[in-house]
Every structure is written in structure tokens, then in C-alpha cells.
PDB file of C-alpha atoms in Angstrom:
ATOM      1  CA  UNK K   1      14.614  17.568 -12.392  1.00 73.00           C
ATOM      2  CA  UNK K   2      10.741  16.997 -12.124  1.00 82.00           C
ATOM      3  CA  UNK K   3       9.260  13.790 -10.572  1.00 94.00           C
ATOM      4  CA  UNK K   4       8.886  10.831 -12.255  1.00 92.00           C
ATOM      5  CA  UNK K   5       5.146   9.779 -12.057  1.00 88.00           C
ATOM      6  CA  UNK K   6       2.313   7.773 -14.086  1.00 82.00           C
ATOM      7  CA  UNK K   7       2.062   8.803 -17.865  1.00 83.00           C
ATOM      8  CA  UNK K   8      -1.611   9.785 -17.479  1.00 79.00           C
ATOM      9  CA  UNK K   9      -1.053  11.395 -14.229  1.00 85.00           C
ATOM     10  CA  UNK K  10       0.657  14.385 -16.306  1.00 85.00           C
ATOM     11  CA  UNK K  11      -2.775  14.198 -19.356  1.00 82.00           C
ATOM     12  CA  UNK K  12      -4.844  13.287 -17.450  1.00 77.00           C
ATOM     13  CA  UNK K  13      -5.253  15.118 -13.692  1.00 77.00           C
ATOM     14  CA  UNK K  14      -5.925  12.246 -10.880  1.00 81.00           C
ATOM     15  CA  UNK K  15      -7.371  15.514  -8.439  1.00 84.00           C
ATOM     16  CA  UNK K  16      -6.941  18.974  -7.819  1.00 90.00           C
ATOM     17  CA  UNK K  17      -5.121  20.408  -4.744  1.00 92.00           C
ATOM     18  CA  UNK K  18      -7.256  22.765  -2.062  1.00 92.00           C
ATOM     19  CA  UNK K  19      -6.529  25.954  -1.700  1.00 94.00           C
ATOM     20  CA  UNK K  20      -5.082  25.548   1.641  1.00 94.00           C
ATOM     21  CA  UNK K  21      -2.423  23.219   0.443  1.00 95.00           C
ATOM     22  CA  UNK K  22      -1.420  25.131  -2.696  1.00 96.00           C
ATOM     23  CA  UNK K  23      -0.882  28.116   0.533  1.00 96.00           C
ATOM     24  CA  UNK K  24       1.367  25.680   2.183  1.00 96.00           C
ATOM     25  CA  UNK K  25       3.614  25.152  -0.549  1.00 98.00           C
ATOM     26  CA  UNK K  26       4.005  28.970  -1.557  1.00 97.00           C
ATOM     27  CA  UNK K  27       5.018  29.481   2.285  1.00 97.00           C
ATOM     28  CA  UNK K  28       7.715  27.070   1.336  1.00 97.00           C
ATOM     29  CA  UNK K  29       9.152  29.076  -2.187  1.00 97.00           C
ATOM     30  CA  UNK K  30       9.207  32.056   0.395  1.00 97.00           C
ATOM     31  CA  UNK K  31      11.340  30.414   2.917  1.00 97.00           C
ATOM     32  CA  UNK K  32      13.631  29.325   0.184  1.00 98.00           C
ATOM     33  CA  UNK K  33      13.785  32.455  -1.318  1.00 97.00           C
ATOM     34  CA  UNK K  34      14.165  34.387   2.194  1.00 96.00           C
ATOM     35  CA  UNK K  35      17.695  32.711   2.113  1.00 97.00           C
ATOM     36  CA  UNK K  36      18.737  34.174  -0.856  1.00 94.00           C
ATOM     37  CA  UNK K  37      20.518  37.658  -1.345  1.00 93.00           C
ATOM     38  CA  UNK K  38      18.139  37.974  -4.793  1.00 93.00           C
ATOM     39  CA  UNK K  39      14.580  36.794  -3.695  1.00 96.00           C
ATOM     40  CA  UNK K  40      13.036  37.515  -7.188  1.00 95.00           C
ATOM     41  CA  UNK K  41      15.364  35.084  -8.712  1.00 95.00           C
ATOM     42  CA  UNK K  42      13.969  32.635  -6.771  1.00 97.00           C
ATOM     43  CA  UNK K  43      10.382  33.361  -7.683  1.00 96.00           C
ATOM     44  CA  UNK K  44      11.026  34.027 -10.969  1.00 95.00           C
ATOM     45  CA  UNK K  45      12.651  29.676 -11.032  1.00 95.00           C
ATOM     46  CA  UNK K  46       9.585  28.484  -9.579  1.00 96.00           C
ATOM     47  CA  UNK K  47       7.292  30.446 -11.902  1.00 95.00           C
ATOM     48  CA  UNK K  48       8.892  29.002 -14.896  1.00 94.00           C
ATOM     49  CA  UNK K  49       8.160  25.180 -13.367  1.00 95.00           C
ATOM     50  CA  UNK K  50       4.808  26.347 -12.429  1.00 93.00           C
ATOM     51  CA  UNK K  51       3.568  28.364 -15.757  1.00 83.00           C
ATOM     52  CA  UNK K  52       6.561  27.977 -17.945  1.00 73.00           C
ATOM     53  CA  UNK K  53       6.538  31.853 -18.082  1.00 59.00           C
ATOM     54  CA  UNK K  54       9.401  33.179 -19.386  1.00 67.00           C
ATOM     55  CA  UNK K  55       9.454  36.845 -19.094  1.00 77.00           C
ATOM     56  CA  UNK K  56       9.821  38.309 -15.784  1.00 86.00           C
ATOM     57  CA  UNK K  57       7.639  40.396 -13.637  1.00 90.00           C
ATOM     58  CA  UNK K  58       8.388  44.252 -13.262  1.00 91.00           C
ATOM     59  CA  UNK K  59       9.178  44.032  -9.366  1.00 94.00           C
ATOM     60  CA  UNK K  60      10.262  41.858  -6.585  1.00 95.00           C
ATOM     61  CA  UNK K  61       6.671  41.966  -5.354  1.00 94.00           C
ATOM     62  CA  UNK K  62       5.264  41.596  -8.399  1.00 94.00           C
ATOM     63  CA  UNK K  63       7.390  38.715  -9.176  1.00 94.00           C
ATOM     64  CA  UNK K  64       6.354  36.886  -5.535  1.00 95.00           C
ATOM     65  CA  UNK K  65       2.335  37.833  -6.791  1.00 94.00           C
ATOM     66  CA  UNK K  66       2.740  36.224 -10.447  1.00 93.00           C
ATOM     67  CA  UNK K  67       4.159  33.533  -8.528  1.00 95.00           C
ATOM     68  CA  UNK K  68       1.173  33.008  -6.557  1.00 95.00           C
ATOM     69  CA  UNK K  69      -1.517  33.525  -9.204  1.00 93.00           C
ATOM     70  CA  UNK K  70       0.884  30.570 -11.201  1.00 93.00           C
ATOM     71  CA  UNK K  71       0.496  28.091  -8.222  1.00 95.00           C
ATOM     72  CA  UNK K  72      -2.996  28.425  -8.214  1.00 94.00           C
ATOM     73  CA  UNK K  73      -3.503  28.267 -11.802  1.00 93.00           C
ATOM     74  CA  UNK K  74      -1.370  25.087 -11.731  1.00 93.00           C
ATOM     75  CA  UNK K  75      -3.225  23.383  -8.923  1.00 94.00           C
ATOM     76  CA  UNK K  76      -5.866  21.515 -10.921  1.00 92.00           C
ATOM     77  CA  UNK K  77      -3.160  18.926 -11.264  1.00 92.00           C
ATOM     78  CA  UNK K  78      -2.110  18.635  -8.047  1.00 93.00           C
ATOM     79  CA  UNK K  79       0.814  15.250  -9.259  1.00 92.00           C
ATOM     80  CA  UNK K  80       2.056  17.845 -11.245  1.00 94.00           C
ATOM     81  CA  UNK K  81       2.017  20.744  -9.389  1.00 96.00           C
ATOM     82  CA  UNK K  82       4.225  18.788  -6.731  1.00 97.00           C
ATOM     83  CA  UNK K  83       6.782  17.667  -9.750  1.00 96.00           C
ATOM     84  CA  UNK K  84       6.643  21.236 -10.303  1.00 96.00           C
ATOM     85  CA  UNK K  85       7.542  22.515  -7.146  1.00 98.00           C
ATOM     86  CA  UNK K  86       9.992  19.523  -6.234  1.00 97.00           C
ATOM     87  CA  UNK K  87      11.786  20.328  -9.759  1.00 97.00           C
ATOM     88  CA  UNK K  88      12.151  23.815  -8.351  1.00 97.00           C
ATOM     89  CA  UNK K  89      14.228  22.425  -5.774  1.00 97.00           C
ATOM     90  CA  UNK K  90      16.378  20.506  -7.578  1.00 97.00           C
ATOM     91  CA  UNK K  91      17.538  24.007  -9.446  1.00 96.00           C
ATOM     92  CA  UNK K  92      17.707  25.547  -6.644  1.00 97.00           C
ATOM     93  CA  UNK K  93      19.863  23.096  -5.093  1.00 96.00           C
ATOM     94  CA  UNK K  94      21.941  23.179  -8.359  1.00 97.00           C
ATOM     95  CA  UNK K  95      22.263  26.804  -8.888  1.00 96.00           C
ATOM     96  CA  UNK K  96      22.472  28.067  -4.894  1.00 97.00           C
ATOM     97  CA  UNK K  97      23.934  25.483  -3.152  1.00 96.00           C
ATOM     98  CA  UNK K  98      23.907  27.278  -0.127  1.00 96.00           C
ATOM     99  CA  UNK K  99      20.190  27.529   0.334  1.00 97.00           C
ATOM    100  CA  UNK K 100      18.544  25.224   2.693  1.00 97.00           C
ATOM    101  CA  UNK K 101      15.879  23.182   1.113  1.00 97.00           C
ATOM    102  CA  UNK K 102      13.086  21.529   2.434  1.00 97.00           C
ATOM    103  CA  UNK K 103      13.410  17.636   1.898  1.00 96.00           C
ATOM    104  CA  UNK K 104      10.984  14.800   1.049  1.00 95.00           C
ATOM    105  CA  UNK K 105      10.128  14.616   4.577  1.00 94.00           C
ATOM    106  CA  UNK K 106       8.421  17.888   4.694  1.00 96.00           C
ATOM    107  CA  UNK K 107       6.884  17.605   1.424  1.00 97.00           C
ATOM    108  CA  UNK K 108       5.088  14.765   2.875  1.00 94.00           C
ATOM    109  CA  UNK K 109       4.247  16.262   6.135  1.00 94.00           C
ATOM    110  CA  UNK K 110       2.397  18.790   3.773  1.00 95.00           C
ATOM    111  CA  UNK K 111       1.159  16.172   1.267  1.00 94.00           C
ATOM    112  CA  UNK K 112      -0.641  14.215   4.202  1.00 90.00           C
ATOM    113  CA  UNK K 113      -1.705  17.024   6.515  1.00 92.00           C
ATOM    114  CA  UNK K 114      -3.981  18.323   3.322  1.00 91.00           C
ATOM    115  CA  UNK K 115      -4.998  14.808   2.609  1.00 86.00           C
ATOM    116  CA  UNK K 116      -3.239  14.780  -0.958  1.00 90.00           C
ATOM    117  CA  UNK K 117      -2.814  10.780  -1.873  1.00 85.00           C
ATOM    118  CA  UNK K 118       0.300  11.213  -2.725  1.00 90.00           C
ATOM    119  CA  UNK K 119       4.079  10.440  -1.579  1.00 91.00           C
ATOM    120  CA  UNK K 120       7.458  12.135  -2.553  1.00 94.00           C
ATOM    121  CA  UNK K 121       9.849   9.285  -2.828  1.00 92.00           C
ATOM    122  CA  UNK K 122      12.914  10.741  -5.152  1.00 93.00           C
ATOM    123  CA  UNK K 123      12.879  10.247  -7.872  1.00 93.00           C
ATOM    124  CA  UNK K 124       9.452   9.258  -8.152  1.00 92.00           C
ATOM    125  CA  UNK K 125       6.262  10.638  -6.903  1.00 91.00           C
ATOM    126  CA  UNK K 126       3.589   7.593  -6.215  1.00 87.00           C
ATOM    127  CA  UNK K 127       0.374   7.040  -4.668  1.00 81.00           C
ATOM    128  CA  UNK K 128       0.316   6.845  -0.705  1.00 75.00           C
ATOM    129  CA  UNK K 129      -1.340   3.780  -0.942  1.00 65.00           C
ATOM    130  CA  UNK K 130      -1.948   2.020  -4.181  1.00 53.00           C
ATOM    131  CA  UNK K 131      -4.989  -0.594  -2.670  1.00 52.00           C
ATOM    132  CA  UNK K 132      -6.296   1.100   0.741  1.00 54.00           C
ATOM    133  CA  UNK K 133      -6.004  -2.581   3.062  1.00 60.00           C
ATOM    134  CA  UNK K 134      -9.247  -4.369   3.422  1.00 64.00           C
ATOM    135  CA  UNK K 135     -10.075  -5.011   6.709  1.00 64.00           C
ATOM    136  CA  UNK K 136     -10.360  -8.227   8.175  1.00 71.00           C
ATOM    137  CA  UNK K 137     -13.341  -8.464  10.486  1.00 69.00           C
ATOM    138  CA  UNK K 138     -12.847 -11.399  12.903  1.00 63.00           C
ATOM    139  CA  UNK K 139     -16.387 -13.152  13.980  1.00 61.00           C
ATOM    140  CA  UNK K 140     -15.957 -12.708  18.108  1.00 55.00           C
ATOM    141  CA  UNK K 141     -18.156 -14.845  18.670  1.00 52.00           C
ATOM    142  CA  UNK K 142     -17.243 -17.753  16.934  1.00 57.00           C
ATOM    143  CA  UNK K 143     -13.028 -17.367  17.726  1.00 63.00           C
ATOM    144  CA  UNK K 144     -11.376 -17.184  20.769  1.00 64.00           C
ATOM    145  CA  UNK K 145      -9.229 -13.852  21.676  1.00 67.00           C
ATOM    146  CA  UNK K 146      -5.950 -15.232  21.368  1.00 70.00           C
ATOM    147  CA  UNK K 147      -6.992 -16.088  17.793  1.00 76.00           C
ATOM    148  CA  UNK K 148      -8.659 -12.577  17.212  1.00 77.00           C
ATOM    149  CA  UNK K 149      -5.230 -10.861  18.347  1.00 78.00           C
ATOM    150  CA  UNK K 150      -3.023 -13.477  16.135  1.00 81.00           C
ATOM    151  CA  UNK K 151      -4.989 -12.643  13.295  1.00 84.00           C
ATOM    152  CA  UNK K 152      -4.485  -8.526  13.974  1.00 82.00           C
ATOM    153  CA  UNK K 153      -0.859  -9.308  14.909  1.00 85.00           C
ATOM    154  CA  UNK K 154      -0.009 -10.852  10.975  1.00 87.00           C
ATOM    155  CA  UNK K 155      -1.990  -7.755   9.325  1.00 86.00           C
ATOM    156  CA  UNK K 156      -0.455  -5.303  11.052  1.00 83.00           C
ATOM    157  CA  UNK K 157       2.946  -6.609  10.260  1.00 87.00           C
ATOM    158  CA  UNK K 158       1.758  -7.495   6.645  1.00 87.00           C
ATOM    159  CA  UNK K 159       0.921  -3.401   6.303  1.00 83.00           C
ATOM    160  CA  UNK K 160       4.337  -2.813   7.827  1.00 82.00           C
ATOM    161  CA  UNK K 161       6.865  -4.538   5.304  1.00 84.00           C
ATOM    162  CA  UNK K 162       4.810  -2.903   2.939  1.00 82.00           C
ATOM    163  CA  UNK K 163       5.066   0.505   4.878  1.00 74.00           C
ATOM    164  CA  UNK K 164       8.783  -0.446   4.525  1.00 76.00           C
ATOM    165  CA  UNK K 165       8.933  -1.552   0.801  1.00 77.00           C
ATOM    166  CA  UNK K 166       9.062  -5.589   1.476  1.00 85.00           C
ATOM    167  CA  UNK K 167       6.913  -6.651  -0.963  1.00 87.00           C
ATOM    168  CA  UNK K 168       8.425 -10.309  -0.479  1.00 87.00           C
ATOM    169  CA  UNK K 169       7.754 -10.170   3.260  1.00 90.00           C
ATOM    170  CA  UNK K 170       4.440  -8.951   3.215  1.00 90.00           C
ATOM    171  CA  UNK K 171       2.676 -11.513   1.121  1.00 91.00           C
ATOM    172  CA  UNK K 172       4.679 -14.142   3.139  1.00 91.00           C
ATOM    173  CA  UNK K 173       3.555 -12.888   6.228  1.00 92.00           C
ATOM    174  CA  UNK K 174      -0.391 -12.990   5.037  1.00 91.00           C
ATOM    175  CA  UNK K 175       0.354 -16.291   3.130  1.00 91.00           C
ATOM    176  CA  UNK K 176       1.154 -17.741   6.546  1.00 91.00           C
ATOM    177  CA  UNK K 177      -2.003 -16.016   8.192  1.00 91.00           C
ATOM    178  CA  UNK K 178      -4.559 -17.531   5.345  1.00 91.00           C
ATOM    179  CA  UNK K 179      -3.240 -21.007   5.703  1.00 91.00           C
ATOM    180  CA  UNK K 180      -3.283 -20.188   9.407  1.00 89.00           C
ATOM    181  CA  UNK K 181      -6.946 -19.277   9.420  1.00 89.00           C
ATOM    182  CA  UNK K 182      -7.791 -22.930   7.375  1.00 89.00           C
ATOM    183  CA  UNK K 183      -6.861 -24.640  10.378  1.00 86.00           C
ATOM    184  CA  UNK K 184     -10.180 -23.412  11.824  1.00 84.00           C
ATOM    185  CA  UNK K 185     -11.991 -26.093   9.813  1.00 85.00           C
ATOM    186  CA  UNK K 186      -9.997 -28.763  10.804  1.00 83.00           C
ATOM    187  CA  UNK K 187     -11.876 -31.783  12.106  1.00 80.00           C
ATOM    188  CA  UNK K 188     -15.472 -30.368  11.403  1.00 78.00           C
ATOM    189  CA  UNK K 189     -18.264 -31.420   9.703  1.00 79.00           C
ATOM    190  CA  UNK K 190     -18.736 -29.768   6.279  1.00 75.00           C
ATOM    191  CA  UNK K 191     -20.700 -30.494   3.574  1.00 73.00           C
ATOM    192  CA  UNK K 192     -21.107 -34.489   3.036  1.00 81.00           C
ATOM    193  CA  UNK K 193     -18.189 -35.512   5.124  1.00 83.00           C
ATOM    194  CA  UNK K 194     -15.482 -34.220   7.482  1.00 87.00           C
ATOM    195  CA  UNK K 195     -12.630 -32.497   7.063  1.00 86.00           C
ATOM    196  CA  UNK K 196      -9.468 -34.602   7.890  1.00 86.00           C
ATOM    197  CA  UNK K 197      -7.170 -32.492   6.311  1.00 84.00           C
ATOM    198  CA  UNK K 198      -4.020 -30.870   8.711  1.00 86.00           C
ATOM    199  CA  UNK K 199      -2.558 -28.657   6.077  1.00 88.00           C
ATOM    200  CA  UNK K 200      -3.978 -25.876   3.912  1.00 91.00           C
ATOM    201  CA  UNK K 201      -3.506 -27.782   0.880  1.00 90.00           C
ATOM    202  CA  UNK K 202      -5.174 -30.563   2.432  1.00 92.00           C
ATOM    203  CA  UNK K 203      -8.205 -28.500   3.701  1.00 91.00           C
ATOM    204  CA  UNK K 204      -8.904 -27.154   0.916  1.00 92.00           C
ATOM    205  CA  UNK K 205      -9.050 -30.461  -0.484  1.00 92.00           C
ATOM    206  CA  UNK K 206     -11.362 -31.860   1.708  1.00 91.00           C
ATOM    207  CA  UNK K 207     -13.716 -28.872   1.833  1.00 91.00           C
ATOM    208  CA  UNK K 208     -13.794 -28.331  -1.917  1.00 91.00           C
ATOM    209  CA  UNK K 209     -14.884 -32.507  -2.583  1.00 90.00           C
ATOM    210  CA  UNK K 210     -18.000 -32.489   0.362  1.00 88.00           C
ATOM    211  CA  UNK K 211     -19.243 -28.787  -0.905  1.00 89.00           C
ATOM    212  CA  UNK K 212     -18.980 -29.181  -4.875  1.00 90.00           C
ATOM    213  CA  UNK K 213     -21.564 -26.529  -6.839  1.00 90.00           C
ATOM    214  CA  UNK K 214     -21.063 -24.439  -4.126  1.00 91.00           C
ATOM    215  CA  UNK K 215     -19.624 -20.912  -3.916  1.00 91.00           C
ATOM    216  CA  UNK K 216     -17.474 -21.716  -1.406  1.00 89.00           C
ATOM    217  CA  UNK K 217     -16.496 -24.607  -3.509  1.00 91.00           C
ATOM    218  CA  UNK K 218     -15.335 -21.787  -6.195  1.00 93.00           C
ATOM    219  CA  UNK K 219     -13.924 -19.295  -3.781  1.00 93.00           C
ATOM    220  CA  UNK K 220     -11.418 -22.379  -2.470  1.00 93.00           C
ATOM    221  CA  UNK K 221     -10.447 -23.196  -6.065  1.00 93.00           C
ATOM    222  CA  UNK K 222      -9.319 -19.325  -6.343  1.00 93.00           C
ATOM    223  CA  UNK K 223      -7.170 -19.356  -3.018  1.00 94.00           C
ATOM    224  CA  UNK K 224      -5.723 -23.052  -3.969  1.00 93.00           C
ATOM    225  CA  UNK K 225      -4.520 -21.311  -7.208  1.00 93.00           C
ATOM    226  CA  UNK K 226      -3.181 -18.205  -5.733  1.00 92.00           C
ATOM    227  CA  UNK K 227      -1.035 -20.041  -3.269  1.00 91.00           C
ATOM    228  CA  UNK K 228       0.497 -22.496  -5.052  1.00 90.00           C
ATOM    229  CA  UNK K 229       1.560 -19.679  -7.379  1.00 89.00           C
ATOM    230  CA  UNK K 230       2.862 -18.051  -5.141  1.00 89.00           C
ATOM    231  CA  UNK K 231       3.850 -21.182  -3.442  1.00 84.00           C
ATOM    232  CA  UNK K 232       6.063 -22.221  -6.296  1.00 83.00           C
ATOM    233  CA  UNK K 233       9.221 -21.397  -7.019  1.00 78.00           C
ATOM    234  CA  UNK K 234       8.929 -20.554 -10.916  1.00 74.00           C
ATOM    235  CA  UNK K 235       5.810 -18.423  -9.814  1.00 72.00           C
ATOM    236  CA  UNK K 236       5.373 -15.930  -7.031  1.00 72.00           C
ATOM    237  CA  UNK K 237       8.341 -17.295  -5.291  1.00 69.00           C
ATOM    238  CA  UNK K 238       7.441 -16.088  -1.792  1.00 79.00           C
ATOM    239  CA  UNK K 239       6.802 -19.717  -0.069  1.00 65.00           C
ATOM    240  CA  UNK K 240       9.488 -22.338  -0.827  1.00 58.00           C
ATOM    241  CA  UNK K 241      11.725 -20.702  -2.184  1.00 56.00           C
ATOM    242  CA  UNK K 242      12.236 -18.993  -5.574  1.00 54.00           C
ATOM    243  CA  UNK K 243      14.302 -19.971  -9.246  1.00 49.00           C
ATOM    244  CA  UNK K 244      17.487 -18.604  -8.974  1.00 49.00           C
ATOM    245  CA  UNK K 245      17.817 -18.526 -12.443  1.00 49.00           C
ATOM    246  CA  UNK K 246      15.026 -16.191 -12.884  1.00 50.00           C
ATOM    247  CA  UNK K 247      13.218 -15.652  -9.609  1.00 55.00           C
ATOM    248  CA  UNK K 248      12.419 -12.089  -8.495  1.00 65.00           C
ATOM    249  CA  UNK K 249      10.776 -10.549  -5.547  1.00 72.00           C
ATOM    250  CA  UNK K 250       7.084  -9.267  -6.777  1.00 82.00           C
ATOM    251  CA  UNK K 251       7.102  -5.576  -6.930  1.00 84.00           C
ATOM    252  CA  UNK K 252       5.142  -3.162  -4.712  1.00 82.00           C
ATOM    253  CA  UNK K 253       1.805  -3.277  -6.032  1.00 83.00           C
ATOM    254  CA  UNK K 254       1.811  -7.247  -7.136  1.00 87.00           C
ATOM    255  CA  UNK K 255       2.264  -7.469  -3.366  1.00 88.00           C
ATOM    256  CA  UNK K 256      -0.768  -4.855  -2.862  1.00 87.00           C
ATOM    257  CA  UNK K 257      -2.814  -7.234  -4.673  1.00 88.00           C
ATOM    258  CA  UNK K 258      -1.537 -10.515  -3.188  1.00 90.00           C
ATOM    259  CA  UNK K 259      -2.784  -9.006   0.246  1.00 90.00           C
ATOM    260  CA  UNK K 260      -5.417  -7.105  -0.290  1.00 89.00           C
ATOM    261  CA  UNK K 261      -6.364 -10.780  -2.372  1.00 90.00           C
ATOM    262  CA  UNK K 262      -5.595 -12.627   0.732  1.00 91.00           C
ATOM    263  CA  UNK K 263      -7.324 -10.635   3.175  1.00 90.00           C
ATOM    264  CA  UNK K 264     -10.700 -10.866   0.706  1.00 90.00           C
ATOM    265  CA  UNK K 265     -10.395 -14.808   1.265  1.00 90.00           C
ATOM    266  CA  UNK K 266      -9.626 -14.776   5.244  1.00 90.00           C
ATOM    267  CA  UNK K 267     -12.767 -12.701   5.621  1.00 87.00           C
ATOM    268  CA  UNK K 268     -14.500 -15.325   3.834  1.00 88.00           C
ATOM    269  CA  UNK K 269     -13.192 -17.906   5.746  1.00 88.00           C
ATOM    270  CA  UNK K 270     -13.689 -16.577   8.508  1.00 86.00           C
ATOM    271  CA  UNK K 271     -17.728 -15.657   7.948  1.00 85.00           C
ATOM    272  CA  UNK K 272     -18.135 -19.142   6.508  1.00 84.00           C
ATOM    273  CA  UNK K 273     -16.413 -20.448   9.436  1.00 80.00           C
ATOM    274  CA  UNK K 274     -18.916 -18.701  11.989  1.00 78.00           C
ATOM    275  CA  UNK K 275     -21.851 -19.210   9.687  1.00 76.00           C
ATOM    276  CA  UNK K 276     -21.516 -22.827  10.283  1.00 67.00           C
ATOM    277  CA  UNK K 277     -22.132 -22.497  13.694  1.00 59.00           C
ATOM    278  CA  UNK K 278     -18.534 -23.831  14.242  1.00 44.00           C
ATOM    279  CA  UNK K 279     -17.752 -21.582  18.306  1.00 40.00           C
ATOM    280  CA  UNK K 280     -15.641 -23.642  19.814  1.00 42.00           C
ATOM    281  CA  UNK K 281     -13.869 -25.631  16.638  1.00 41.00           C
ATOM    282  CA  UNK K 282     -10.828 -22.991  16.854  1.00 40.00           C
ATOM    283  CA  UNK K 283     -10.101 -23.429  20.596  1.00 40.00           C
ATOM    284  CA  UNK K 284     -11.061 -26.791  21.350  1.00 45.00           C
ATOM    285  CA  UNK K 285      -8.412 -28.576  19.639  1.00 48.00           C
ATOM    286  CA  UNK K 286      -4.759 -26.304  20.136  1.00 46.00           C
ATOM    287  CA  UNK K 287      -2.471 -28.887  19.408  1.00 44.00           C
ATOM    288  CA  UNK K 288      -3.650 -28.727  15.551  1.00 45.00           C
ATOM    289  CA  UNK K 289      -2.406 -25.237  15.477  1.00 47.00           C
ATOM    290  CA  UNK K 290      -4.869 -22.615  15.535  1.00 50.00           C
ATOM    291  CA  UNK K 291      -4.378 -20.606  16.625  1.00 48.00           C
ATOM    292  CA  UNK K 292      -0.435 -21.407  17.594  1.00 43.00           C
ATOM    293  CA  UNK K 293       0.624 -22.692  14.086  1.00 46.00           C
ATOM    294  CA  UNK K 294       3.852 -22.548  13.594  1.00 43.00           C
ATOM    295  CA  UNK K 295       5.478 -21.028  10.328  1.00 49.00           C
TER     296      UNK K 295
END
């Protein structure tokens, strides 16, 4: 049973696999097929997922060369070539049950040792990372540390639930950190007026009415609109709550987007924050809650 994968990863090859790695994996056939009392069966199973060959080779050696010279030939798809080779397994695993198999774990070790973007997850096969995570960078100069490490603190455990598949946690987790981070420009002059909002609703407010026609005026109108989707509970659902009747958690790579989203609009705050000359708005008033709000 091959992997399932993207449509156009199988037309359409998303990147080769090095030489090095495509080595790697025939080591693997071998030790499979060093536990069997008919090693050329075993090559000849992996050839057909490799190069659909049906005919065999003359020899045992032969067969373990063919077999070779079809991994190579195979490797210009490398998401195919490891469907291939994990589709191997599974016939292997139906046909010898006695054979010791290596599992997705070492697959992976492989997979990420050669650099291959690419994760064995049964029964799929899916990108390591769909979105790489943008980095925040915090202004040092114009936050204090314990705000600096807060900030690094959320991120890292936003990465982690989605390291661990928790889409819902993840955004919720960043959510809190980007309403977190508007506290910064609570109190402060901006624009025409002051900002008297205490809540990121109410920042935003404030912020977007004394800097209209400006592009931070726009960029606020984007994050107000991504958060009360997400805020609401016939939307994103990740906030206050979500519809029982047809409220879901957002899947893997809706949550990608919702941080990698989120993280593009902390920066922002964040530079517009120090741009405005604002060093000691963010520790000088720590009852407000920045950087000690509370979720």
C-alpha cells in the first residue's frame, strides 16, 4: 500500500533525492532482505514498486544490481520514490510476517538527515513543514526582557502544538500573544490622540481612528478581521468558543496560516511600536498587562 500524498506530487516531481539518500534507503531493502531465507525475492518486490519491472533478473546479484540501477532511476521524484519504498514494506509485512521492518521512525531519521522536506506519517506522506515559521524579531531596545522572553515563550509553544498536531491550540496560543503584544500601545500618544483602549479590540480601535490613510491604519483593519473570525464562534472557533452544531477545529495548514499570519502582524507591531520611540511604554505601566496579561 503506497503513501497517500498531493495529486501533483506524483505528475509533477516537488525535488529529486541526492545520491546519498537514495544509498541510504537501498542499505535498508538489504537489511530487510538479509532476514529472509530467499533474498532475491525481496529485491525482486521492491523492484516492481520502484520500476514496475516485471521480469526477473538472472541471479541473486543481479537481482540486488537491477535493484539499485531502479532506485536511482526512480529518484527524480523523490515523494514517490519514498511511497515506493514504504509500499515495499507494507508487502513485505504482508507476505513475510516474520521480517523485521524498519518503521516510520527510521524513515524519518533518513528523510531529515538528507534534508528531504518530507515526513512519513502512515498513511500519508506530507511536507515537514508546510509554512517554515516566520520569525518574530523583538526590538531590544524598545521592550523590556521579561517581555522579550514572554513573547519567545508563546512561539515556541505555538510551534509545539503544531509539532504535535493541535491546530486548535496553536492559533490560540498566538491569538493570545498578538492581543498580548497590543497592550504595548496602551496609554500612548499615536496619531491625533491617545490610545485609551485596554483590550485588543479596543486598541485597535483607537489606533485605527487617530492614524486613518495610513498603512498601519490598513494593516490593523486586517488583524481586526482575522481575529474576530477566528474570535467567533461560527468562524475560526478558536477564541470563545465554537458552534456545536457545526464548529470544527481548523485543520493543520489553516492553522499554518493563522500563525505564520499572526506572527507577520506582531512583527509589525512590534517595529511600529519601537519606531515611535515608545522605550519605556511596555514596562512602565505592569498593571495594564504587558507584559503579565493574563489569558
Amino acid at each position: 500500500m503506497s503513501l497517500t500524498m498531493p495529486t501533483q506530487w506524483r505528475y509533477g516531481s516537488p525535488g529529486s533525492m541526492e545520491p546519498a539518500a537514495v544509498a541510504a534507503f537501498n542499505e535498508l531493502v538489504l537489511a530487510i532482505a538479509a532476514q529472509s531465507a530467499s533474498a532475491w525475492n525481496i529485491f525482486e518486490l521492491f523492484k516492481a514498486k520502484f520500476n514496475g519491472a516485471r521480469s526477473y533478473s538472472s541471479s541473486e546479484s543481479w537481482a540486488a544490481g537491477d535493484l539499485r540501477d531502479g532506485m536511482f532511476a526512480a529518484s527524480g521524484n523523490a515523494a514517490v520514490f519514498i511511497s515506493a519504498f514504504w509500499a515495499g514494506c507494507e508487502q513485505v509485512r504482508a507476505e513475510y510476517p516474520t521480517i523485521g521492518l524498519p518503521d516510520a521512525d527510521v524513515v524519518n531519521r533518513i528523510l531529515s538527515e538528507h534534508k528531504l522536506p518530507y515526513e512519513v506519517r502512515p498513511p500519508e506522506l506530507l511536507p515537514r513543514s508546510l509554512h517554515a515559521p516566520i520569525a518574530v524579531k523583538t526590538p531590544e531596545k524598545s521592550i523590556g526582557e521579561r517581555a522579550i522572553d514572554l513573547i519567545q515563550v508563546s512561539l515556541n509553544q505555538a510551534d509545539r502544538f503544531l509539532h504535535e498536531r493541535q491546530p486548535r491550540q496553536a492559533v490560540q496560543e498566538i491569538l493570545w500573544l498578538l492581543e498580548t503584544v497590543s497592550t504595548a500601545f496602551q496609554g500612548n500618544e499615536s496619531g491625533t490622540g491617545t490610545v485609551e483602549g485596554k483590550y485588543f479590540n479596543e486598541i485597535v480601535r483607537d489606533l485605527r481612528k487617530y492614524n486613518r490613510g495610513t498603512a498601519l491604519a490598513e494593516a490593523l483593519g486586517w488583524m481586526f478581521k482575522m481575529h474576530g473570525y477566528l474570535s467567533s464562534p461560527t468562524g475560526g472557533g478558536v477564541r470563545h468558543g465554537t458552534h456545536l452544531a457545526g464548529g470544527i477545529s481548523p485543520s493543520l495548514h489553516e492553522a499554518q496560516l493563522y500563525c505564520n499570519l499572526t506572527r507577520s502582524y506582531i512583527n509589525y507591531l512590534l517595529a511600529e511600536h519601537s519606531e515611535r520611540g515608545q522605550r519605556s511604554a511596555i514596562t512602565a505601566q505592569p498593571q495594564a498587562g504587558w507584559p503579565f496579561s493574563s489569558r
